[in-house]
Amino acid sequence: MMKLRGGVDVLVATPGRLLDLEHQNAVKLDQIEILVLDEADRMLDMGFIHDIRRVLAKLPPKRQNLLFSATFSDDIKALAEKLLHNPLEIEVARRNTASEQVDATRTLCG
């Protein structure tokens, strides 16, 4: 905790843990310059949206936001619209498409 209080360049935490660290005065959310939300789709699936909103409310208005998601559901789009300004969307594959490069093999044992 003491090292966190001294400041860090990178901190990786779930939204709930981040709020807990802030409550313990180990981190100051109002000093964050870059926010990265990775696996945003999974966080929404796991019910972290309320904690995400609480974190966002404590952040400074001027910061860089990065949002990463394996899928881009309507819920993720809604979160992105609130969080991002003039976003750049990088799409690896079209929505709901399977990779053509998958080579599956089935082996029966026993």
Coordinates of C-alpha atoms in Angstrom, one line a residue:
M1 CA 0.0 0.0 0.0
M2 CA 2.8 2.4 0.8
K3 CA 4.3 2.0 -2.7
L4 CA 0.9 2.8 -4.2
R5 CA 0.6 5.9 -2.1
G6 CA 3.9 7.1 -3.5
G7 CA 2.4 6.9 -7.0
V8 CA 2.8 4.4 -9.8
D9 CA 2.9 4.6 -13.6
V10 CA 0.7 1.6 -14.2
L11 CA -1.9 0.0 -11.9
V12 CA -4.0 -3.0 -13.0
A13 CA -7.1 -3.7 -11.0
T14 CA -10.7 -4.7 -11.4
P15 CA -13.1 -1.7 -11.0
G16 CA -14.2 -3.0 -7.5
R17 CA -10.6 -3.3 -6.3
L18 CA -9.7 0.1 -7.7
L19 CA -12.6 1.6 -5.7
D20 CA -11.4 -0.3 -2.6
L21 CA -7.8 1.0 -3.0
E22 CA -9.2 4.6 -3.4
H23 CA -11.3 4.1 -0.3
Q24 CA -8.1 3.1 1.6
N25 CA -6.4 6.3 0.3
A26 CA -3.8 4.1 -1.5
V27 CA -4.6 5.7 -4.9
K28 CA -6.1 9.0 -6.1
L29 CA -8.5 8.5 -9.0
D30 CA -8.6 12.2 -9.7
Q31 CA -5.0 12.0 -10.9
I32 CA -5.5 9.3 -13.5
E33 CA -4.3 10.4 -16.9
I34 CA -5.0 7.3 -18.9
L35 CA -7.9 4.8 -18.3
V36 CA -7.8 1.4 -19.9
L37 CA -10.8 -0.8 -19.8
D38 CA -9.7 -4.2 -21.1
E39 CA -12.2 -7.1 -21.6
A40 CA -15.0 -4.6 -21.3
D41 CA -17.5 -7.2 -22.6
R42 CA -16.6 -9.6 -19.8
M43 CA -16.7 -6.9 -17.2
L44 CA -20.3 -6.1 -18.2
D45 CA -21.2 -9.8 -18.3
M46 CA -19.9 -10.2 -14.7
G47 CA -21.9 -7.2 -13.5
F48 CA -19.1 -4.7 -13.0
I49 CA -21.0 -1.8 -14.8
H50 CA -22.0 -0.2 -11.5
D51 CA -18.4 -0.2 -10.3
I52 CA -17.2 1.1 -13.7
R53 CA -19.7 4.0 -13.4
R54 CA -18.5 4.8 -9.9
V55 CA -14.8 4.8 -11.0
L56 CA -15.7 7.0 -14.0
A57 CA -17.5 9.5 -11.7
K58 CA -14.3 10.0 -9.7
L59 CA -11.9 10.5 -12.6
P60 CA -10.7 13.9 -13.9
P61 CA -12.7 15.1 -16.9
K62 CA -9.5 15.4 -19.1
R63 CA -7.9 12.0 -19.6
Q64 CA -7.3 9.5 -22.3
N65 CA -9.7 6.5 -22.4
L66 CA -9.0 3.2 -24.1
L67 CA -11.6 0.5 -24.3
F68 CA -10.9 -3.0 -25.5
S69 CA -13.5 -5.7 -26.1
A70 CA -13.6 -9.0 -27.9
T71 CA -17.2 -8.4 -28.9
F72 CA -19.0 -5.1 -29.5
S73 CA -22.5 -5.6 -28.2
D74 CA -25.1 -2.9 -27.8
D75 CA -24.1 -2.5 -24.1
I76 CA -20.5 -2.0 -25.0
K77 CA -21.5 0.6 -27.6
A78 CA -23.5 2.4 -25.0
L79 CA -20.6 2.4 -22.6
A80 CA -18.2 3.6 -25.4
E81 CA -20.5 6.5 -26.3
K82 CA -20.4 7.8 -22.7
L83 CA -16.7 7.2 -22.3
L84 CA -15.1 8.0 -25.6
H85 CA -14.9 11.2 -27.7
N86 CA -14.1 10.8 -31.4
P87 CA -13.1 7.2 -31.0
L88 CA -11.1 5.2 -33.4
E89 CA -12.6 1.7 -33.9
I90 CA -10.3 -1.1 -34.9
E91 CA -12.1 -4.2 -36.0
V92 CA -10.2 -7.4 -36.5
A93 CA -13.2 -9.4 -37.8
R94 CA -16.7 -8.6 -38.7
R95 CA -19.3 -9.1 -36.0
N96 CA -20.3 -12.8 -35.4
T97 CA -17.9 -14.2 -38.0
A98 CA -15.8 -17.3 -37.5
S99 CA -12.1 -17.3 -38.4
E100 CA -11.3 -19.1 -41.7
Q101 CA -7.9 -20.1 -40.3
V102 CA -9.2 -22.5 -37.6
D103 CA -8.1 -26.1 -38.2
A104 CA -10.0 -28.3 -35.7
T105 CA -9.0 -31.9 -35.0
R106 CA -10.9 -34.4 -32.9
T107 CA -9.2 -37.4 -31.3
L108 CA -11.1 -40.1 -29.5
C109 CA -9.2 -41.7 -26.5
G110 CA -10.1 -44.9 -24.8

